[in-house]
PDB file of C-alpha atoms in Angstrom:
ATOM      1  CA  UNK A 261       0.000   0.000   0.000  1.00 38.00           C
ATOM      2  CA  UNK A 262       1.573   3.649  -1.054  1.00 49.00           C
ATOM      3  CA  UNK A 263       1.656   6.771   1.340  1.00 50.00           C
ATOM      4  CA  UNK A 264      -1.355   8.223  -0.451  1.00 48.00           C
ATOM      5  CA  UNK A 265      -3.845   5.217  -0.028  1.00 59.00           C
ATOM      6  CA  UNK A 266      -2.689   5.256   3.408  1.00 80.00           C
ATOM      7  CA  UNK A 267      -3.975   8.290   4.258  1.00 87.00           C
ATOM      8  CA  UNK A 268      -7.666   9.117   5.172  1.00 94.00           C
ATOM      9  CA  UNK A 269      -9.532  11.697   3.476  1.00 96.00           C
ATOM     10  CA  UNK A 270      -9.179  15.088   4.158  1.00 97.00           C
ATOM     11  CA  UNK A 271     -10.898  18.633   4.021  1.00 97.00           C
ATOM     12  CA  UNK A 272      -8.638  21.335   1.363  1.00 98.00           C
ATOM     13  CA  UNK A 273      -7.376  23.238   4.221  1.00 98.00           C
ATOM     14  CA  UNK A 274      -5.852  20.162   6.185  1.00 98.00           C
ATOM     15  CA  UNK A 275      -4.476  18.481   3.023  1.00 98.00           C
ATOM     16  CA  UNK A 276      -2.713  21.750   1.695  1.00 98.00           C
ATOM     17  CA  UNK A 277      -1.493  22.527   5.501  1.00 98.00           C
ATOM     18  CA  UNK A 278      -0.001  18.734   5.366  1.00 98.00           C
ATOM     19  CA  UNK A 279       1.802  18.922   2.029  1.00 98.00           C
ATOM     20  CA  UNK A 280       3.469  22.604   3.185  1.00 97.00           C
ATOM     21  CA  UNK A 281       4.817  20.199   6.095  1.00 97.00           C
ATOM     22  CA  UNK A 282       5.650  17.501   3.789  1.00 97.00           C
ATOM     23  CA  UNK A 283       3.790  15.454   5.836  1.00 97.00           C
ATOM     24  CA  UNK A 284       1.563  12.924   3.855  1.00 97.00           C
ATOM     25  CA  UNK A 285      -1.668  13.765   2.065  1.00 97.00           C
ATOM     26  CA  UNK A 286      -4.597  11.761   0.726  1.00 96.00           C
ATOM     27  CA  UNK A 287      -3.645  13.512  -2.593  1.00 97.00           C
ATOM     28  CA  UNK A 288      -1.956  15.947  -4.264  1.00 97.00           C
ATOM     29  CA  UNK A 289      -3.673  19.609  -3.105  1.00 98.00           C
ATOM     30  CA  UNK A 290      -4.473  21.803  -5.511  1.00 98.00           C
ATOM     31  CA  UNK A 291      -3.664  25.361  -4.773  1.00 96.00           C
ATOM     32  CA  UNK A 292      -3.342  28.934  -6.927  1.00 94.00           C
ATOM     33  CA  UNK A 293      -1.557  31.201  -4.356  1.00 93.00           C
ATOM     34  CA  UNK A 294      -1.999  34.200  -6.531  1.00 90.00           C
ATOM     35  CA  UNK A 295      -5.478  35.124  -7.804  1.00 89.00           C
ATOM     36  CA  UNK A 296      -8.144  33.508  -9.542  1.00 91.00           C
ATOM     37  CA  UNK A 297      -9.920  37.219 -10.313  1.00 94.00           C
ATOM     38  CA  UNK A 298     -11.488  36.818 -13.711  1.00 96.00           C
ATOM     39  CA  UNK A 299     -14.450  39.386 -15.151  1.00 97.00           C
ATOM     40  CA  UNK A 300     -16.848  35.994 -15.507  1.00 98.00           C
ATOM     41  CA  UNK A 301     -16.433  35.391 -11.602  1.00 98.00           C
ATOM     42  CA  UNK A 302     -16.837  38.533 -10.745  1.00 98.00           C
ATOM     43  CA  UNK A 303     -20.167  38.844 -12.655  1.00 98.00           C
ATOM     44  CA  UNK A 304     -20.574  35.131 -10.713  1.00 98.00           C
ATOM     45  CA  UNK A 305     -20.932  37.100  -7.411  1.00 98.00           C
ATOM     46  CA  UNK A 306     -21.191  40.664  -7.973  1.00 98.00           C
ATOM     47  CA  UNK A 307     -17.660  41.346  -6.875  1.00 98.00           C
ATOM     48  CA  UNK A 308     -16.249  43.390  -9.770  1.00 97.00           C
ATOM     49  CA  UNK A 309     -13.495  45.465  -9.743  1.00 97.00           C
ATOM     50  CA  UNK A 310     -12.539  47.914  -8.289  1.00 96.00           C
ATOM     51  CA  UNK A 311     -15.192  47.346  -5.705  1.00 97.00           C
ATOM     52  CA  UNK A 312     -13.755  44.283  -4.729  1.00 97.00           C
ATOM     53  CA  UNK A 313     -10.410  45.999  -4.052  1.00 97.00           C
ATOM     54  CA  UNK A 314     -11.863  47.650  -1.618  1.00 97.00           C
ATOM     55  CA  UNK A 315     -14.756  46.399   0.126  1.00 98.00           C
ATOM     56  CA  UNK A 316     -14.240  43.291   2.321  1.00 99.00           C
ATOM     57  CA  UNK A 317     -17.460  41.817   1.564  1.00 99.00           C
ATOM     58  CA  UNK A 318     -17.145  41.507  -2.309  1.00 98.00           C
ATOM     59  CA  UNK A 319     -13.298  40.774  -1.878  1.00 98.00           C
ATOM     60  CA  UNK A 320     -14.341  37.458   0.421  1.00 98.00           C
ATOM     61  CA  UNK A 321     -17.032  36.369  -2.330  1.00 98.00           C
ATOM     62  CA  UNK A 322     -14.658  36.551  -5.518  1.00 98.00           C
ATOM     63  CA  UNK A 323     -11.882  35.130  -3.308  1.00 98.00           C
ATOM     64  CA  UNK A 324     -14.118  32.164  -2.204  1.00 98.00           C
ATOM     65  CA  UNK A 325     -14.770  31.166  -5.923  1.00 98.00           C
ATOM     66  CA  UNK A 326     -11.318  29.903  -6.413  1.00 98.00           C
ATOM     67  CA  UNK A 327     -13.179  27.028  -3.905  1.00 98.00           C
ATOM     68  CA  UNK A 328     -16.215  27.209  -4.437  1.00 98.00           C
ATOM     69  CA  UNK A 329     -16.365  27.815  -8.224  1.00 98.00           C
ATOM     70  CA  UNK A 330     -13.172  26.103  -9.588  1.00 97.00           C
ATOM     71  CA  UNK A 331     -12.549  23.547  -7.063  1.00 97.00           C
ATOM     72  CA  UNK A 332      -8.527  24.808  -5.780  1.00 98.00           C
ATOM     73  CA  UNK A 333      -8.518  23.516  -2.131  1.00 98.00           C
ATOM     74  CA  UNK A 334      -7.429  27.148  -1.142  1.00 98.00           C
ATOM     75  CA  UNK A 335      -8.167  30.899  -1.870  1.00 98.00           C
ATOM     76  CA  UNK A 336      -6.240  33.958  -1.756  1.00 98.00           C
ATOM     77  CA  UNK A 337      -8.459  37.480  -1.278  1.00 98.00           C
ATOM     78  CA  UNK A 338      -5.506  39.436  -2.129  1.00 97.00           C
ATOM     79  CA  UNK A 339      -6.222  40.369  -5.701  1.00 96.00           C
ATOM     80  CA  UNK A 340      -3.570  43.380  -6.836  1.00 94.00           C
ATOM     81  CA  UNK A 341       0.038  44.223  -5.135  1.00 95.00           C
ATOM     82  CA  UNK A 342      -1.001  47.657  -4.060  1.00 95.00           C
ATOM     83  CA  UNK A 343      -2.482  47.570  -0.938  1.00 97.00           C
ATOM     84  CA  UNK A 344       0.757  48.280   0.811  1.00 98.00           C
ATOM     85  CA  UNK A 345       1.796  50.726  -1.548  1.00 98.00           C
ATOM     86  CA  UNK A 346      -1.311  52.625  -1.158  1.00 98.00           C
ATOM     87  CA  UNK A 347      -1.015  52.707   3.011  1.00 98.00           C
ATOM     88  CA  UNK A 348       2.362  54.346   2.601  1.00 98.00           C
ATOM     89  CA  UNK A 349       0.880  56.937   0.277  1.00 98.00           C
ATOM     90  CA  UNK A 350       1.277  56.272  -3.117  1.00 98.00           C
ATOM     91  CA  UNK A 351      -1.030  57.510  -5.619  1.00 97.00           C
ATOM     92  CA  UNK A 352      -3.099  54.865  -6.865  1.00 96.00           C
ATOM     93  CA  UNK A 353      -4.838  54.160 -10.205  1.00 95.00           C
ATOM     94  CA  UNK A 354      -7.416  51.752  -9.175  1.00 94.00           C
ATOM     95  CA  UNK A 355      -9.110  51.037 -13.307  1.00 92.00           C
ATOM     96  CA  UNK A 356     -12.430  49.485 -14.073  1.00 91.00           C
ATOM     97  CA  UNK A 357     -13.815  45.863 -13.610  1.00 92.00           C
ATOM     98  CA  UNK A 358     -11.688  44.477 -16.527  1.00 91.00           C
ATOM     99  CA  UNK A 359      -8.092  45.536 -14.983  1.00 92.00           C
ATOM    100  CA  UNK A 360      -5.992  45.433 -12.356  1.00 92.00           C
ATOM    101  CA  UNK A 361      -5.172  48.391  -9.984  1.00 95.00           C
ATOM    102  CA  UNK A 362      -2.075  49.926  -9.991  1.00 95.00           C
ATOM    103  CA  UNK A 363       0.196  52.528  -8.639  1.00 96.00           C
ATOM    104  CA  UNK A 364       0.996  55.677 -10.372  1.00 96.00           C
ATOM    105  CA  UNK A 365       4.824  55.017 -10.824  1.00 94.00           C
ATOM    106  CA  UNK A 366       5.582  58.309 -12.626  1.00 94.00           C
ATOM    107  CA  UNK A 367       4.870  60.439  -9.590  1.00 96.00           C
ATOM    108  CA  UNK A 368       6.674  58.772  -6.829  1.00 97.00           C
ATOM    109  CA  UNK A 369       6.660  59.452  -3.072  1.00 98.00           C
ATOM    110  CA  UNK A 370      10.404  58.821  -2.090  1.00 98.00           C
ATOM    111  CA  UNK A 371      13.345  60.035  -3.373  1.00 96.00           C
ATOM    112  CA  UNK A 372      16.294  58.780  -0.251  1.00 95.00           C
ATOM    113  CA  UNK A 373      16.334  56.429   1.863  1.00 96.00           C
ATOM    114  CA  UNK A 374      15.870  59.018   3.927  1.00 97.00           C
ATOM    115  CA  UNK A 375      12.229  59.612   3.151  1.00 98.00           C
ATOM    116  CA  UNK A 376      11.394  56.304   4.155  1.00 98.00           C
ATOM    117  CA  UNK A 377       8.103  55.931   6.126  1.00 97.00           C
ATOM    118  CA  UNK A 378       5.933  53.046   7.127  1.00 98.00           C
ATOM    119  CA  UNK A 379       3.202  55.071   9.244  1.00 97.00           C
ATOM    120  CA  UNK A 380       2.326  54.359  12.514  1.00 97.00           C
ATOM    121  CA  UNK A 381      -1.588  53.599  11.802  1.00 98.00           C
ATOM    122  CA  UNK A 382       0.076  51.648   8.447  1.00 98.00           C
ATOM    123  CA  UNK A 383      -1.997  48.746   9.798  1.00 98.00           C
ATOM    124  CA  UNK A 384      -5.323  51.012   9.928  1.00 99.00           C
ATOM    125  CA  UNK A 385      -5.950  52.010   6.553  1.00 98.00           C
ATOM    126  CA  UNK A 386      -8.418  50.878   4.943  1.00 98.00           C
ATOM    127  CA  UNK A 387      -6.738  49.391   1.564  1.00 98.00           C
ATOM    128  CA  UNK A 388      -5.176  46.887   4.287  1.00 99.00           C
ATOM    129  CA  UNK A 389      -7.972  46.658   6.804  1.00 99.00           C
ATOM    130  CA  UNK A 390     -10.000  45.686   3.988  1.00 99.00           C
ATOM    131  CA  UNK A 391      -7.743  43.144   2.725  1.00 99.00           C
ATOM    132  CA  UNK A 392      -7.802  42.418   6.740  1.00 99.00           C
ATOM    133  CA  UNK A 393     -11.585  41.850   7.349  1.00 99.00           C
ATOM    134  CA  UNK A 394     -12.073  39.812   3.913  1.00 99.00           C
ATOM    135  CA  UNK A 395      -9.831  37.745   5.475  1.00 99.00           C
ATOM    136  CA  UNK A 396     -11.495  36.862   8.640  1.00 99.00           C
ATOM    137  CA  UNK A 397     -15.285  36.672   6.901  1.00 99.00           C
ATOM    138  CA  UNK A 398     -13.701  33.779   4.931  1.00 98.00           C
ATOM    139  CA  UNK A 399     -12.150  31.990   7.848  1.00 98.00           C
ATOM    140  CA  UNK A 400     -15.346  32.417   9.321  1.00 98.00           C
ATOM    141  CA  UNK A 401     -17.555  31.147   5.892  1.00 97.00           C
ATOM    142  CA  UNK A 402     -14.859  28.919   4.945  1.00 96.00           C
ATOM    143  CA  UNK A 403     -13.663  27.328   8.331  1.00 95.00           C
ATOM    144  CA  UNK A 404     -11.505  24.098   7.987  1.00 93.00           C
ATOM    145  CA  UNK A 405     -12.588  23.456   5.120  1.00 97.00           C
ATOM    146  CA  UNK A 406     -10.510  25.552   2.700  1.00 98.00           C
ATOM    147  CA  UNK A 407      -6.733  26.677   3.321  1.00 98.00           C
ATOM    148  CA  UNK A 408      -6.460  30.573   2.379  1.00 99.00           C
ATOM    149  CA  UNK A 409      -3.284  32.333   1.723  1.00 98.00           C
ATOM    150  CA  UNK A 410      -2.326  35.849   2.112  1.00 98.00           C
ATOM    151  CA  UNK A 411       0.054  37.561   0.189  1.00 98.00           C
ATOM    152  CA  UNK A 412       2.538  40.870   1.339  1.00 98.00           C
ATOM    153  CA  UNK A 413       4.694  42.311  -1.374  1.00 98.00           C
ATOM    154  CA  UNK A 414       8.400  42.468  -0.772  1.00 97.00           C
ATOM    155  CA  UNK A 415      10.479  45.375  -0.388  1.00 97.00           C
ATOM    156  CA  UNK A 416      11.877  45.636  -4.161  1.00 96.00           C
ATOM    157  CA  UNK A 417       8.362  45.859  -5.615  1.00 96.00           C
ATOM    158  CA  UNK A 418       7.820  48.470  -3.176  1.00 98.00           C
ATOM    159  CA  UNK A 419      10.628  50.147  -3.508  1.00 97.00           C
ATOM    160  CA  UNK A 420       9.391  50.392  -7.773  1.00 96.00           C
ATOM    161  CA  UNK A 421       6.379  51.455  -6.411  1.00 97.00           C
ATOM    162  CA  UNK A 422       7.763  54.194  -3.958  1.00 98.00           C
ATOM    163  CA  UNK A 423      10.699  55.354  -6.005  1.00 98.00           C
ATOM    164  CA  UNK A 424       9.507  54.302  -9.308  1.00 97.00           C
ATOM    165  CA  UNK A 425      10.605  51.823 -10.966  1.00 94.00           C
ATOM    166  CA  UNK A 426      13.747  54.045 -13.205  1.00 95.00           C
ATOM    167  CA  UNK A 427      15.131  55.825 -10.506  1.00 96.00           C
ATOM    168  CA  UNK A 428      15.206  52.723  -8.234  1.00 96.00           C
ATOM    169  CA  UNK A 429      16.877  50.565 -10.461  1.00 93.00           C
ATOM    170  CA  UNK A 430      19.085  53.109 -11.311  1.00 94.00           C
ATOM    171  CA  UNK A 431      19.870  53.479  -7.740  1.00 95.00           C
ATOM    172  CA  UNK A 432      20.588  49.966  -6.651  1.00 92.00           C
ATOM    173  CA  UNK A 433      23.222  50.238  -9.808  1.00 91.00           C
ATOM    174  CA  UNK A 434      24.785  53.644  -8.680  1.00 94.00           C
ATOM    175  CA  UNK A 435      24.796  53.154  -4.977  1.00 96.00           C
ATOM    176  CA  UNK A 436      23.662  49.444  -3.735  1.00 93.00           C
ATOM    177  CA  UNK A 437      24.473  50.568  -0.493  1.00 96.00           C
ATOM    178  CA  UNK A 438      21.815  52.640  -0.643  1.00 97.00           C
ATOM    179  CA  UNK A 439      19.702  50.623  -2.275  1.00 96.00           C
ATOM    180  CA  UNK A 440      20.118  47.963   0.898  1.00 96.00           C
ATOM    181  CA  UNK A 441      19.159  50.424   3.102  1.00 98.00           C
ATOM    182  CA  UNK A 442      15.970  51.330   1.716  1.00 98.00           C
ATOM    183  CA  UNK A 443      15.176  47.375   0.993  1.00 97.00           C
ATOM    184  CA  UNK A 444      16.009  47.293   5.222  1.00 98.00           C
ATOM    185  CA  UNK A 445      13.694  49.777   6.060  1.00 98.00           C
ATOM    186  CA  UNK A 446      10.819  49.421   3.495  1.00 98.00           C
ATOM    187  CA  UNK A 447      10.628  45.454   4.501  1.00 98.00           C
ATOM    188  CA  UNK A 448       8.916  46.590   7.976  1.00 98.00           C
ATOM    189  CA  UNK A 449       5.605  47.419   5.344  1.00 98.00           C
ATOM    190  CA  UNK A 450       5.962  43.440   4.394  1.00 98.00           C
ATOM    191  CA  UNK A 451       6.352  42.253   7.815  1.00 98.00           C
ATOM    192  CA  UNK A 452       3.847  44.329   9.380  1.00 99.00           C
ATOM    193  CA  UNK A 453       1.234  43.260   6.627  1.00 99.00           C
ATOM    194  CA  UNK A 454       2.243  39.405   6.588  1.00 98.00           C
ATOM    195  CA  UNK A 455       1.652  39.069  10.670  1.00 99.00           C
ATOM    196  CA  UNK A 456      -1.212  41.253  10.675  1.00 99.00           C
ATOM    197  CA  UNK A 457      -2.991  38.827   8.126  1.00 99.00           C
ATOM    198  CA  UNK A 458      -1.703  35.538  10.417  1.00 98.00           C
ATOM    199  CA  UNK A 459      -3.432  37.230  13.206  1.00 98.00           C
ATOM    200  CA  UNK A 460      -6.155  37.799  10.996  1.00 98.00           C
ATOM    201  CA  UNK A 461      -6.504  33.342   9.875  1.00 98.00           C
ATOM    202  CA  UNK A 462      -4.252  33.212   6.678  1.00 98.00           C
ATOM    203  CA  UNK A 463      -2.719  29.519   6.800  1.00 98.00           C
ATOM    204  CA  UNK A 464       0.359  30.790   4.744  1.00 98.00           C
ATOM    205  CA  UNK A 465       1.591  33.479   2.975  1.00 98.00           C
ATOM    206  CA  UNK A 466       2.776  34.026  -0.583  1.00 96.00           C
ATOM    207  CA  UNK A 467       5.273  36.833  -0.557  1.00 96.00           C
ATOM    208  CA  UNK A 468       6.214  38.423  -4.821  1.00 94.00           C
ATOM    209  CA  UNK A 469       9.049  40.436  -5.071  1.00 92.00           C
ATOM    210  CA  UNK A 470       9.354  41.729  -8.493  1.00 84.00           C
ATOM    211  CA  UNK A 471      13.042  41.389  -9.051  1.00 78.00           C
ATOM    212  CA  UNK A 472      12.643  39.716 -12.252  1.00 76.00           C
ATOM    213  CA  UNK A 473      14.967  39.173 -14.854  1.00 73.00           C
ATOM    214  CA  UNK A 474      13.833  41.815 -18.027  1.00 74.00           C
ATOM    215  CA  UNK A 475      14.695  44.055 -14.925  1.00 75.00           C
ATOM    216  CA  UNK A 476      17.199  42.890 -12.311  1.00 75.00           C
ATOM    217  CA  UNK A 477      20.513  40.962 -13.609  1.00 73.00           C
ATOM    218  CA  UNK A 478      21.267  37.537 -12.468  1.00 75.00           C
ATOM    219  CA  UNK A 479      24.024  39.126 -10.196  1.00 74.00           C
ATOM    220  CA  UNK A 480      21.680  41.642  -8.516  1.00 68.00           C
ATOM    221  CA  UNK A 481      19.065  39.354  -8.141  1.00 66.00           C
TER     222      UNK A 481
END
């Protein structure tokens, strides 16, 4: 008899928590950790976007599609890679139902690492709270029986985001130094975020960073 027949059934949320343990599973889990957002779901639940950027309620019903809808054994509420970006002040561009929000990268916030600031109510906005309270109405609907993910950007992304994305680059070429030193101080946005949303009933966290390679070299990176 193999591992897998070995192993009695299980709800989503237990057998993705088991496989990110390695620990056996009564099959392989199926998981997106990014999002499942498409126009057609959204229409599904009357969760379109923007609104569901930015309203708990609508963010937990397209999020819960990704288990209810498609049959993934988790779901991830966290839609764009803004919401820390707009806490710390960014100017956002937050589009129409059949595109993603995004961050006005031509008029950036920080120039230095000097002008680095995560604000003290960082945690109370209400791009994150949102994000936040979407997250506990699902552990609440959703219970044991689905695993959801957060996500929290990293510090490069939001160091494109905050410097935009020219002058950033441009910066961790001329002075990396300085470049480190903003990546140390802006990574207190992704912490802050990531435990906020275990406190809130996330069962793991997917954490982008956007050093890719059409931007950073292999050396950088």
């Amino acid at each position: 008899m193999n591992q897998t027949q070995a192993v009695k059934a299980m709800t989503s949320r237990q057998r993705v928590l088991a496989a990110l343990k390695r620990e056996p599973v009564d099959r392989t889990p199926v998981v997106n950790p990014t999002s499942v957002a498409t126009v057609e779901l959204m229409d599904l639940v009357d969760a379109p976007f923007p609104h569901a950027n930015r309203d708990p309620a609508a963010m937990a019903r397209l999020a819960a599609t990704s288990y209810t809808e498609l049959g993934f054994d988790s779901v991830m509420p966290v839609f764009s890679i803004i919401q820390e970006s707009s806490a710390l002040g960014c100017k956002m561009q937050w589009e129409q139902k059949d595109n993603w929000p995004t961050v006005r990268m031509s008029e950036p916030i920080w120039k230095d690492a000097d002008d680095i600031r995560v604000p003290n109510d960082f945690l109370d906005h209400p791009d994150i709270v949102c994000v936040l309270d979407a997250i506990r109405l699902l552990r609440k609907e959703l219970g044991d029986d689905a695993a959801i993910i957060g996500k929290t950007m990293g510090p490069w992304s939001l160091g494109y985001h905050c410097f935009g994305v020219e002058p950033f680059l441009l910066m961790s070429l001329d002075d990396p130094g300085r470049t480190k030193l903003c990546l140390d101080r802006m990574k207190e946005a992704t912490i802050q975020f990531g435990r906020a949303q275990i406190d809130a009933g996330v069962d793991a966290l997917t954490l982008p960073d956007h050093a890719t390679g059409d931007l950073v070299s292999g050396e950088y990176y």
